[in-house]
């Protein structure tokens, strides 16, 4: 969201500057201005995925170059562990374009010495491990010959320039990584992707979300210990209302007698997802991380529901999977229904993960895209840029408000579907027992009526 605020402020400044210029001044643009305009073209794809992706630092509000450093923890190729700050992997450089100074963050090599051996780590930028920490090694003469041969074969000769795109998986061009400076063309290092246990932006955001949920839960329980059954007010009262709504209106009607068994997990899932959703909409630290827009996070949550459903499922649940009540030709000799039921076991958690991921990621992408429209249409003049800015701001505010609503809805839907899947694995036995009791009661009534008829 802080990107949207920054873009709005920049747009106002651009509009004011454009309105203050005459047509003559526009027609007298020199090469420097044209060069500057060319350099400032937006890379929409990179901006969107930078916002949605993870990182080794946390962005400082209203700055694209400053980062809050986070710990990097990696295991080198020989098994040794290293821990250092993410600030050691980047450096700010200043480029002058059109008479203006532009700040850029470039990757640098982190050199570690241990037991007389040198270890080098860097954030890859042009390889298959893009934006990940890798360990780099000098090439042996044999490997160097192979790489040169592949480069000559795959890269067309260009006079006066060198193609820096990767042509061999596992190798990275040093031009864009070593110490943030361009080295002589044709120098390569071998990459190794180490085991990475770094505290990245998303990992830290997970810890923050857990802390917020624990603070809310223990705060509410502590309130009742201190004040008995007196109803809380303000924020704590809203939290208690959500707990009551999810428990009494969602979990209990679905699970019945099994409510107390599964309510702790379902309530935790609801508030954990809701907290991650809302923190992702906050402008500044500790917000801004798009956790539920990360398929890995939503997949783990779905796997938790999957394990609870299938590990604690009763015998009737498994009986309906491997020998359902359908005509015999549908399950023997070809196990048609069994294959469908087993496939359904895995599609349910997949639907949970994809539904949450797609809805939250889509909301963020729409907001960013609406904001970027301001810069895209700025090339058509001040009038078009001004109109686009107004429309984009209005739609962005509307989408942010809608995202708040979607945050609650998606947390509720995940909890509701999880409760339904768990109930399906628990209620069959009760349903069968209820049917047996009804049959016994009907048989008893029929026997009683028959006895009365016999007396007559």
GROMACS .gro file of C-alpha atoms in nm:
model
  456
    1UNK     CA    1   0.000   0.000   0.000
    2UNK     CA    2   0.289   0.235   0.068
    3UNK     CA    3   0.375   0.198  -0.301
    4UNK     CA    4   0.033   0.333  -0.389
    5UNK     CA    5   0.075   0.636  -0.161
    6UNK     CA    6   0.419   0.705  -0.304
    7UNK     CA    7   0.292   0.676  -0.661
    8UNK     CA    8   0.006   0.917  -0.587
    9UNK     CA    9   0.245   1.178  -0.445
   10UNK     CA   10   0.483   1.141  -0.738
   11UNK     CA   11   0.195   1.172  -0.983
   12UNK     CA   12   0.079   1.500  -0.827
   13UNK     CA   13   0.434   1.635  -0.854
   14UNK     CA   14   0.460   1.526  -1.219
   15UNK     CA   15   0.123   1.685  -1.303
   16UNK     CA   16   0.218   2.015  -1.139
   17UNK     CA   17   0.548   2.017  -1.323
   18UNK     CA   18   0.381   1.939  -1.655
   19UNK     CA   19   0.119   2.212  -1.619
   20UNK     CA   20   0.394   2.466  -1.546
   21UNK     CA   21   0.573   2.392  -1.877
   22UNK     CA   22   0.493   2.554  -2.212
   23UNK     CA   23   0.479   2.377  -2.548
   24UNK     CA   24   0.810   2.538  -2.650
   25UNK     CA   25   0.989   2.387  -2.355
   26UNK     CA   26   0.857   2.044  -2.452
   27UNK     CA   27   0.976   2.080  -2.809
   28UNK     CA   28   1.327   2.180  -2.698
   29UNK     CA   29   1.404   1.863  -2.508
   30UNK     CA   30   1.765   1.768  -2.545
   31UNK     CA   31   1.928   1.426  -2.561
   32UNK     CA   32   1.969   1.416  -2.183
   33UNK     CA   33   1.594   1.446  -2.123
   34UNK     CA   34   1.517   1.180  -2.382
   35UNK     CA   35   1.775   0.950  -2.229
   36UNK     CA   36   1.624   1.003  -1.888
   37UNK     CA   37   1.276   0.921  -2.016
   38UNK     CA   38   1.404   0.605  -2.175
   39UNK     CA   39   1.579   0.498  -1.856
   40UNK     CA   40   1.267   0.554  -1.645
   41UNK     CA   41   1.041   0.315  -1.834
   42UNK     CA   42   0.841   0.103  -1.596
   43UNK     CA   43   0.897  -0.269  -1.578
   44UNK     CA   44   0.544  -0.362  -1.471
   45UNK     CA   45   0.615  -0.733  -1.433
   46UNK     CA   46   0.916  -0.678  -1.204
   47UNK     CA   47   0.728  -0.428  -0.987
   48UNK     CA   48   0.432  -0.663  -0.941
   49UNK     CA   49   0.636  -0.971  -0.861
   50UNK     CA   50   0.873  -0.777  -0.636
   51UNK     CA   51   0.572  -0.677  -0.426
   52UNK     CA   52   0.420  -1.026  -0.424
   53UNK     CA   53   0.745  -1.215  -0.369
   54UNK     CA   54   0.975  -1.280  -0.076
   55UNK     CA   55   1.305  -1.108   0.004
   56UNK     CA   56   1.609  -1.108   0.230
   57UNK     CA   57   1.524  -0.761   0.358
   58UNK     CA   58   1.211  -0.569   0.457
   59UNK     CA   59   1.140  -0.259   0.251
   60UNK     CA   60   1.149   0.074   0.428
   61UNK     CA   61   0.827   0.272   0.360
   62UNK     CA   62   0.843   0.521   0.071
   63UNK     CA   63   1.183   0.392  -0.043
   64UNK     CA   64   1.270   0.138  -0.311
   65UNK     CA   65   1.635   0.112  -0.210
   66UNK     CA   66   1.643   0.103   0.171
   67UNK     CA   67   1.590  -0.234   0.341
   68UNK     CA   68   1.563  -0.348   0.702
   69UNK     CA   69   1.835  -0.618   0.717
   70UNK     CA   70   1.739  -0.972   0.818
   71UNK     CA   71   1.957  -1.270   0.918
   72UNK     CA   72   2.080  -1.499   0.641
   73UNK     CA   73   2.148  -1.860   0.749
   74UNK     CA   74   2.290  -2.094   0.483
   75UNK     CA   75   2.470  -2.428   0.465
   76UNK     CA   76   2.770  -2.429   0.229
   77UNK     CA   77   2.850  -2.707  -0.015
   78UNK     CA   78   3.096  -2.871   0.228
   79UNK     CA   79   2.838  -2.875   0.510
   80UNK     CA   80   2.951  -2.573   0.713
   81UNK     CA   81   2.686  -2.328   0.835
   82UNK     CA   82   2.714  -1.950   0.802
   83UNK     CA   83   2.503  -1.670   0.944
   84UNK     CA   84   2.532  -1.303   0.848
   85UNK     CA   85   2.320  -0.996   0.780
   86UNK     CA   86   2.137  -0.954   0.451
   87UNK     CA   87   2.289  -0.603   0.438
   88UNK     CA   88   2.622  -0.772   0.351
   89UNK     CA   89   2.473  -0.900   0.024
   90UNK     CA   90   2.375  -0.565  -0.128
   91UNK     CA   91   2.519  -0.220  -0.179
   92UNK     CA   92   2.371   0.109  -0.291
   93UNK     CA   93   2.528   0.273  -0.597
   94UNK     CA   94   2.448   0.609  -0.754
   95UNK     CA   95   2.395   0.649  -1.128
   96UNK     CA   96   2.369   0.990  -1.296
   97UNK     CA   97   2.112   0.999  -1.577
   98UNK     CA   98   2.008   1.324  -1.740
   99UNK     CA   99   2.180   1.525  -1.468
  100UNK     CA  100   1.990   1.349  -1.190
  101UNK     CA  101   2.126   1.100  -0.937
  102UNK     CA  102   1.947   0.766  -0.922
  103UNK     CA  103   1.999   0.525  -0.633
  104UNK     CA  104   2.016   0.156  -0.716
  105UNK     CA  105   2.071  -0.151  -0.501
  106UNK     CA  106   2.309  -0.406  -0.651
  107UNK     CA  107   2.420  -0.745  -0.518
  108UNK     CA  108   2.769  -0.787  -0.376
  109UNK     CA  109   2.973  -1.090  -0.277
  110UNK     CA  110   2.981  -1.183   0.092
  111UNK     CA  111   3.321  -1.337   0.166
  112UNK     CA  112   3.359  -1.560   0.473
  113UNK     CA  113   3.683  -1.711   0.601
  114UNK     CA  114   3.683  -2.033   0.803
  115UNK     CA  115   3.958  -2.288   0.869
  116UNK     CA  116   4.178  -2.127   0.607
  117UNK     CA  117   3.912  -2.161   0.337
  118UNK     CA  118   3.726  -1.882   0.159
  119UNK     CA  119   3.349  -1.902   0.107
  120UNK     CA  120   3.164  -1.662  -0.122
  121UNK     CA  121   2.789  -1.600  -0.122
  122UNK     CA  122   2.585  -1.372  -0.346
  123UNK     CA  123   2.224  -1.309  -0.450
  124UNK     CA  124   2.186  -1.448  -0.801
  125UNK     CA  125   2.029  -1.211  -1.052
  126UNK     CA  126   2.053  -1.371  -1.397
  127UNK     CA  127   2.047  -1.746  -1.332
  128UNK     CA  128   1.788  -2.013  -1.253
  129UNK     CA  129   1.833  -1.923  -0.884
  130UNK     CA  130   1.726  -1.563  -0.940
  131UNK     CA  131   1.688  -1.360  -0.617
  132UNK     CA  132   1.821  -1.650  -0.403
  133UNK     CA  133   2.148  -1.672  -0.211
  134UNK     CA  134   2.400  -1.895  -0.388
  135UNK     CA  135   2.757  -2.001  -0.318
  136UNK     CA  136   2.995  -1.933  -0.608
  137UNK     CA  137   3.316  -2.108  -0.712
  138UNK     CA  138   3.585  -2.043  -0.969
  139UNK     CA  139   3.566  -2.263  -1.276
  140UNK     CA  140   3.828  -2.523  -1.343
  141UNK     CA  141   4.009  -2.497  -1.680
  142UNK     CA  142   3.806  -2.790  -1.817
  143UNK     CA  143   3.475  -2.639  -1.703
  144UNK     CA  144   3.579  -2.303  -1.842
  145UNK     CA  145   3.637  -2.450  -2.186
  146UNK     CA  146   3.294  -2.612  -2.179
  147UNK     CA  147   3.125  -2.290  -2.072
  148UNK     CA  148   3.306  -2.085  -2.339
  149UNK     CA  149   3.201  -2.336  -2.602
  150UNK     CA  150   2.837  -2.323  -2.491
  151UNK     CA  151   2.842  -1.942  -2.478
  152UNK     CA  152   2.988  -1.920  -2.827
  153UNK     CA  153   2.724  -2.161  -2.953
  154UNK     CA  154   2.421  -2.010  -2.776
  155UNK     CA  155   2.505  -1.636  -2.774
  156UNK     CA  156   2.519  -1.447  -3.106
  157UNK     CA  157   2.817  -1.223  -3.153
  158UNK     CA  158   2.734  -0.857  -3.090
  159UNK     CA  159   2.980  -0.586  -3.167
  160UNK     CA  160   3.064  -0.366  -2.870
  161UNK     CA  161   2.843  -0.545  -2.616
  162UNK     CA  162   2.818  -0.866  -2.418
  163UNK     CA  163   2.503  -1.069  -2.365
  164UNK     CA  164   2.464  -1.125  -1.990
  165UNK     CA  165   2.165  -1.360  -2.003
  166UNK     CA  166   2.237  -1.709  -1.865
  167UNK     CA  167   2.288  -1.983  -2.121
  168UNK     CA  168   2.384  -2.268  -1.889
  169UNK     CA  169   2.187  -2.357  -1.580
  170UNK     CA  170   2.410  -2.332  -1.274
  171UNK     CA  171   2.641  -2.058  -1.400
  172UNK     CA  172   2.606  -1.687  -1.349
  173UNK     CA  173   2.771  -1.399  -1.529
  174UNK     CA  174   2.997  -1.206  -1.291
  175UNK     CA  175   2.924  -0.880  -1.471
  176UNK     CA  176   2.615  -0.817  -1.260
  177UNK     CA  177   2.713  -0.960  -0.923
  178UNK     CA  178   3.074  -0.922  -0.809
  179UNK     CA  179   3.110  -0.622  -0.575
  180UNK     CA  180   2.838  -0.442  -0.766
  181UNK     CA  181   3.080  -0.350  -1.046
  182UNK     CA  182   3.107  -0.470  -1.404
  183UNK     CA  183   3.395  -0.707  -1.457
  184UNK     CA  184   3.552  -0.798  -1.790
  185UNK     CA  185   3.306  -0.990  -2.009
  186UNK     CA  186   3.324  -1.367  -2.024
  187UNK     CA  187   3.404  -1.437  -1.657
  188UNK     CA  188   3.183  -1.702  -1.497
  189UNK     CA  189   3.144  -1.870  -1.162
  190UNK     CA  190   2.984  -2.203  -1.080
  191UNK     CA  191   2.673  -2.166  -0.863
  192UNK     CA  192   2.563  -2.391  -0.579
  193UNK     CA  193   2.224  -2.339  -0.414
  194UNK     CA  194   2.285  -2.399  -0.042
  195UNK     CA  195   2.034  -2.516   0.215
  196UNK     CA  196   1.875  -2.185   0.310
  197UNK     CA  197   1.718  -2.133   0.655
  198UNK     CA  198   1.727  -1.755   0.639
  199UNK     CA  199   1.476  -1.536   0.822
  200UNK     CA  200   1.331  -1.379   0.509
  201UNK     CA  201   1.054  -1.122   0.491
  202UNK     CA  202   0.780  -1.386   0.475
  203UNK     CA  203   0.930  -1.591   0.759
  204UNK     CA  204   0.949  -1.286   0.985
  205UNK     CA  205   0.592  -1.194   0.888
  206UNK     CA  206   0.481  -1.544   0.993
  207UNK     CA  207   0.645  -1.498   1.331
  208UNK     CA  208   0.476  -1.160   1.370
  209UNK     CA  209   0.136  -1.309   1.277
  210UNK     CA  210   0.182  -1.586   1.533
  211UNK     CA  211   0.274  -1.331   1.800
  212UNK     CA  212  -0.034  -1.119   1.720
  213UNK     CA  213  -0.268  -1.420   1.741
  214UNK     CA  214  -0.113  -1.536   2.070
  215UNK     CA  215  -0.140  -1.184   2.212
  216UNK     CA  216  -0.511  -1.169   2.124
  217UNK     CA  217  -0.588  -1.514   2.265
  218UNK     CA  218  -0.397  -1.474   2.590
  219UNK     CA  219  -0.528  -1.121   2.624
  220UNK     CA  220  -0.888  -1.244   2.608
  221UNK     CA  221  -0.832  -1.536   2.846
  222UNK     CA  222  -0.647  -1.308   3.087
  223UNK     CA  223  -0.935  -1.061   3.079
  224UNK     CA  224  -1.184  -1.330   3.185
  225UNK     CA  225  -0.953  -1.451   3.461
  226UNK     CA  226  -0.931  -1.100   3.602
  227UNK     CA  227  -1.292  -0.986   3.556
  228UNK     CA  228  -1.496  -1.302   3.553
  229UNK     CA  229  -1.778  -1.315   3.297
  230UNK     CA  230  -1.798  -0.940   3.247
  231UNK     CA  231  -1.816  -0.868   2.874
  232UNK     CA  232  -1.507  -0.695   2.729
  233UNK     CA  233  -1.532  -0.373   2.529
  234UNK     CA  234  -1.371  -0.207   2.226
  235UNK     CA  235  -1.109  -0.417   2.047
  236UNK     CA  236  -1.126  -0.709   2.288
  237UNK     CA  237  -1.503  -0.711   2.257
  238UNK     CA  238  -1.478  -0.730   1.878
  239UNK     CA  239  -1.236  -1.021   1.913
  240UNK     CA  240  -1.476  -1.200   2.149
  241UNK     CA  241  -1.760  -1.143   1.902
  242UNK     CA  242  -1.557  -1.310   1.625
  243UNK     CA  243  -1.475  -1.605   1.851
  244UNK     CA  244  -1.842  -1.651   1.936
  245UNK     CA  245  -1.951  -1.619   1.573
  246UNK     CA  246  -1.701  -1.875   1.444
  247UNK     CA  247  -1.759  -2.117   1.731
  248UNK     CA  248  -2.137  -2.107   1.775
  249UNK     CA  249  -2.249  -2.024   1.421
  250UNK     CA  250  -1.994  -2.216   1.212
  251UNK     CA  251  -1.809  -2.491   1.397
  252UNK     CA  252  -2.074  -2.618   1.638
  253UNK     CA  253  -2.359  -2.656   1.384
  254UNK     CA  254  -2.120  -2.842   1.152
  255UNK     CA  255  -1.936  -3.073   1.394
  256UNK     CA  256  -2.197  -3.122   1.665
  257UNK     CA  257  -2.059  -3.340   1.947
  258UNK     CA  258  -1.707  -3.321   1.801
  259UNK     CA  259  -1.694  -2.942   1.837
  260UNK     CA  260  -1.469  -2.932   2.143
  261UNK     CA  261  -1.230  -3.176   1.979
  262UNK     CA  262  -1.164  -2.971   1.664
  263UNK     CA  263  -1.259  -2.615   1.765
  264UNK     CA  264  -0.906  -2.521   1.884
  265UNK     CA  265  -0.757  -2.595   1.542
  266UNK     CA  266  -1.037  -2.430   1.345
  267UNK     CA  267  -1.037  -2.114   1.558
  268UNK     CA  268  -0.659  -2.093   1.531
  269UNK     CA  269  -0.675  -2.132   1.153
  270UNK     CA  270  -0.940  -1.859   1.124
  271UNK     CA  271  -0.755  -1.596   1.327
  272UNK     CA  272  -0.415  -1.688   1.184
  273UNK     CA  273  -0.538  -1.646   0.826
  274UNK     CA  274  -0.729  -1.329   0.914
  275UNK     CA  275  -0.420  -1.178   1.080
  276UNK     CA  276  -0.198  -1.260   0.781
  277UNK     CA  277  -0.455  -1.114   0.541
  278UNK     CA  278  -0.490  -0.787   0.731
  279UNK     CA  279  -0.117  -0.743   0.797
  280UNK     CA  280  -0.060  -0.774   0.423
  281UNK     CA  281  -0.273  -0.463   0.369
  282UNK     CA  282  -0.090  -0.243   0.621
  283UNK     CA  283   0.142   0.019   0.473
  284UNK     CA  284   0.448  -0.003   0.698
  285UNK     CA  285   0.636  -0.258   0.902
  286UNK     CA  286   0.522  -0.501   1.039
  287UNK     CA  287   0.276  -0.512   0.750
  288UNK     CA  288   0.325  -0.541   0.377
  289UNK     CA  289   0.415  -0.910   0.343
  290UNK     CA  290   0.182  -1.095   0.108
  291UNK     CA  291   0.173  -1.421   0.306
  292UNK     CA  292  -0.158  -1.569   0.196
  293UNK     CA  293  -0.067  -1.474  -0.160
  294UNK     CA  294   0.212  -1.730  -0.129
  295UNK     CA  295   0.105  -2.079  -0.237
  296UNK     CA  296   0.353  -2.242   0.005
  297UNK     CA  297   0.181  -2.083   0.307
  298UNK     CA  298  -0.172  -2.173   0.199
  299UNK     CA  299  -0.061  -2.525   0.104
  300UNK     CA  300   0.076  -2.590   0.454
  301UNK     CA  301  -0.252  -2.473   0.607
  302UNK     CA  302  -0.444  -2.703   0.373
  303UNK     CA  303  -0.215  -2.995   0.459
  304UNK     CA  304  -0.298  -2.944   0.828
  305UNK     CA  305  -0.668  -2.985   0.748
  306UNK     CA  306  -0.585  -3.284   0.528
  307UNK     CA  307  -0.397  -3.459   0.810
  308UNK     CA  308  -0.669  -3.394   1.069
  309UNK     CA  309  -0.938  -3.515   0.833
  310UNK     CA  310  -0.771  -3.840   0.732
  311UNK     CA  311  -0.576  -3.938   1.044
  312UNK     CA  312  -0.876  -3.888   1.274
  313UNK     CA  313  -1.133  -4.016   1.026
  314UNK     CA  314  -1.341  -4.309   1.157
  315UNK     CA  315  -1.388  -4.652   0.998
  316UNK     CA  316  -1.708  -4.553   0.821
  317UNK     CA  317  -1.523  -4.270   0.648
  318UNK     CA  318  -1.263  -4.512   0.511
  319UNK     CA  319  -1.530  -4.770   0.434
  320UNK     CA  320  -1.709  -4.516   0.212
  321UNK     CA  321  -1.381  -4.455   0.031
  322UNK     CA  322  -1.273  -4.814  -0.034
  323UNK     CA  323  -1.615  -4.981  -0.047
  324UNK     CA  324  -1.888  -4.717  -0.100
  325UNK     CA  325  -2.259  -4.798  -0.109
  326UNK     CA  326  -2.297  -4.805  -0.487
  327UNK     CA  327  -2.386  -5.079  -0.735
  328UNK     CA  328  -2.126  -5.356  -0.732
  329UNK     CA  329  -2.025  -5.304  -1.096
  330UNK     CA  330  -1.901  -4.954  -1.008
  331UNK     CA  331  -1.650  -5.085  -0.754
  332UNK     CA  332  -1.569  -5.438  -0.867
  333UNK     CA  333  -1.384  -5.573  -1.063
  334UNK     CA  334  -1.276  -5.225  -1.178
  335UNK     CA  335  -1.232  -4.992  -0.875
  336UNK     CA  336  -1.396  -4.694  -1.045
  337UNK     CA  337  -1.554  -4.539  -0.736
  338UNK     CA  338  -1.249  -4.613  -0.521
  339UNK     CA  339  -1.028  -4.417  -0.760
  340UNK     CA  340  -1.273  -4.127  -0.761
  341UNK     CA  341  -1.294  -4.122  -0.380
  342UNK     CA  342  -0.916  -4.138  -0.336
  343UNK     CA  343  -0.875  -3.859  -0.590
  344UNK     CA  344  -1.127  -3.657  -0.387
  345UNK     CA  345  -0.915  -3.695  -0.074
  346UNK     CA  346  -0.644  -3.482  -0.236
  347UNK     CA  347  -0.862  -3.239  -0.430
  348UNK     CA  348  -1.022  -3.107  -0.112
  349UNK     CA  349  -0.702  -2.964   0.044
  350UNK     CA  350  -0.590  -2.850  -0.302
  351UNK     CA  351  -0.911  -2.649  -0.334
  352UNK     CA  352  -0.849  -2.495   0.010
  353UNK     CA  353  -0.495  -2.389  -0.081
  354UNK     CA  354  -0.570  -2.254  -0.430
  355UNK     CA  355  -0.887  -2.070  -0.325
  356UNK     CA  356  -0.713  -1.871  -0.051
  357UNK     CA  357  -0.397  -1.814  -0.255
  358UNK     CA  358  -0.573  -1.698  -0.573
  359UNK     CA  359  -0.815  -1.462  -0.402
  360UNK     CA  360  -0.553  -1.285  -0.190
  361UNK     CA  361  -0.288  -1.266  -0.462
  362UNK     CA  362  -0.545  -1.141  -0.713
  363UNK     CA  363  -0.647  -0.857  -0.483
  364UNK     CA  364  -0.289  -0.737  -0.444
  365UNK     CA  365  -0.222  -0.760  -0.818
  366UNK     CA  366  -0.531  -0.556  -0.903
  367UNK     CA  367  -0.433  -0.277  -0.661
  368UNK     CA  368  -0.076  -0.261  -0.797
  369UNK     CA  369  -0.193  -0.268  -1.157
  370UNK     CA  370  -0.444   0.012  -1.100
  371UNK     CA  371  -0.169   0.224  -0.948
  372UNK     CA  372   0.076   0.154  -1.231
  373UNK     CA  373  -0.183   0.276  -1.482
  374UNK     CA  374  -0.102   0.629  -1.367
  375UNK     CA  375   0.255   0.604  -1.493
  376UNK     CA  376   0.160   0.406  -1.802
  377UNK     CA  377  -0.083   0.675  -1.920
  378UNK     CA  378   0.149   0.961  -1.816
  379UNK     CA  379   0.315   0.937  -2.158
  380UNK     CA  380  -0.008   1.065  -2.321
  381UNK     CA  381   0.012   1.405  -2.155
  382UNK     CA  382  -0.086   1.588  -1.839
  383UNK     CA  383  -0.461   1.581  -1.905
  384UNK     CA  384  -0.470   1.205  -1.959
  385UNK     CA  385  -0.235   1.150  -1.665
  386UNK     CA  386  -0.453   1.363  -1.437
  387UNK     CA  387  -0.773   1.185  -1.534
  388UNK     CA  388  -0.609   0.845  -1.500
  389UNK     CA  389  -0.470   0.941  -1.158
  390UNK     CA  390  -0.814   1.034  -1.025
  391UNK     CA  391  -0.976   0.717  -1.158
  392UNK     CA  392  -0.691   0.493  -1.042
  393UNK     CA  393  -0.690   0.642  -0.692
  394UNK     CA  394  -1.066   0.597  -0.656
  395UNK     CA  395  -1.057   0.237  -0.777
  396UNK     CA  396  -0.750   0.163  -0.564
  397UNK     CA  397  -0.921   0.288  -0.248
  398UNK     CA  398  -1.229   0.084  -0.340
  399UNK     CA  399  -1.019  -0.230  -0.398
  400UNK     CA  400  -0.833  -0.185  -0.069
  401UNK     CA  401  -1.164  -0.160   0.115
  402UNK     CA  402  -1.284  -0.467  -0.073
  403UNK     CA  403  -0.962  -0.649   0.022
  404UNK     CA  404  -1.041  -0.590   0.390
  405UNK     CA  405  -1.380  -0.756   0.340
  406UNK     CA  406  -1.222  -1.037   0.137
  407UNK     CA  407  -0.972  -1.094   0.419
  408UNK     CA  408  -1.256  -1.179   0.656
  409UNK     CA  409  -1.447  -1.379   0.396
  410UNK     CA  410  -1.151  -1.595   0.293
  411UNK     CA  411  -1.059  -1.672   0.655
  412UNK     CA  412  -1.422  -1.770   0.720
  413UNK     CA  413  -1.448  -1.981   0.402
  414UNK     CA  414  -1.128  -2.171   0.483
  415UNK     CA  415  -1.257  -2.243   0.835
  416UNK     CA  416  -1.602  -2.344   0.714
  417UNK     CA  417  -1.472  -2.579   0.445
  418UNK     CA  418  -1.221  -2.731   0.689
  419UNK     CA  419  -1.504  -2.794   0.937
  420UNK     CA  420  -1.713  -2.955   0.662
  421UNK     CA  421  -1.430  -3.184   0.549
  422UNK     CA  422  -1.359  -3.289   0.909
  423UNK     CA  423  -1.730  -3.345   0.975
  424UNK     CA  424  -1.754  -3.570   0.669
  425UNK     CA  425  -1.488  -3.792   0.824
  426UNK     CA  426  -1.661  -3.798   1.164
  427UNK     CA  427  -2.037  -3.806   1.112
  428UNK     CA  428  -2.082  -4.123   0.911
  429UNK     CA  429  -2.068  -4.346   1.216
  430UNK     CA  430  -2.323  -4.136   1.401
  431UNK     CA  431  -2.542  -4.131   1.091
  432UNK     CA  432  -2.532  -4.511   1.061
  433UNK     CA  433  -2.607  -4.555   1.431
  434UNK     CA  434  -2.899  -4.312   1.399
  435UNK     CA  435  -3.033  -4.509   1.101
  436UNK     CA  436  -3.001  -4.836   1.296
  437UNK     CA  437  -3.187  -4.686   1.593
  438UNK     CA  438  -3.463  -4.560   1.365
  439UNK     CA  439  -3.491  -4.906   1.205
  440UNK     CA  440  -3.509  -5.072   1.546
  441UNK     CA  441  -3.774  -4.826   1.664
  442UNK     CA  442  -3.978  -4.879   1.348
  443UNK     CA  443  -3.951  -5.258   1.386
  444UNK     CA  444  -4.062  -5.234   1.749
  445UNK     CA  445  -4.367  -5.023   1.657
  446UNK     CA  446  -4.461  -5.262   1.378
  447UNK     CA  447  -4.432  -5.561   1.616
  448UNK     CA  448  -4.649  -5.380   1.870
  449UNK     CA  449  -4.916  -5.304   1.610
  450UNK     CA  450  -4.906  -5.666   1.487
  451UNK     CA  451  -4.952  -5.792   1.844
  452UNK     CA  452  -5.256  -5.566   1.890
  453UNK     CA  453  -5.407  -5.694   1.564
  454UNK     CA  454  -5.353  -6.054   1.673
  455UNK     CA  455  -5.546  -5.985   1.997
  456UNK     CA  456  -5.838  -5.854   1.798
   0.00000   0.00000   0.00000
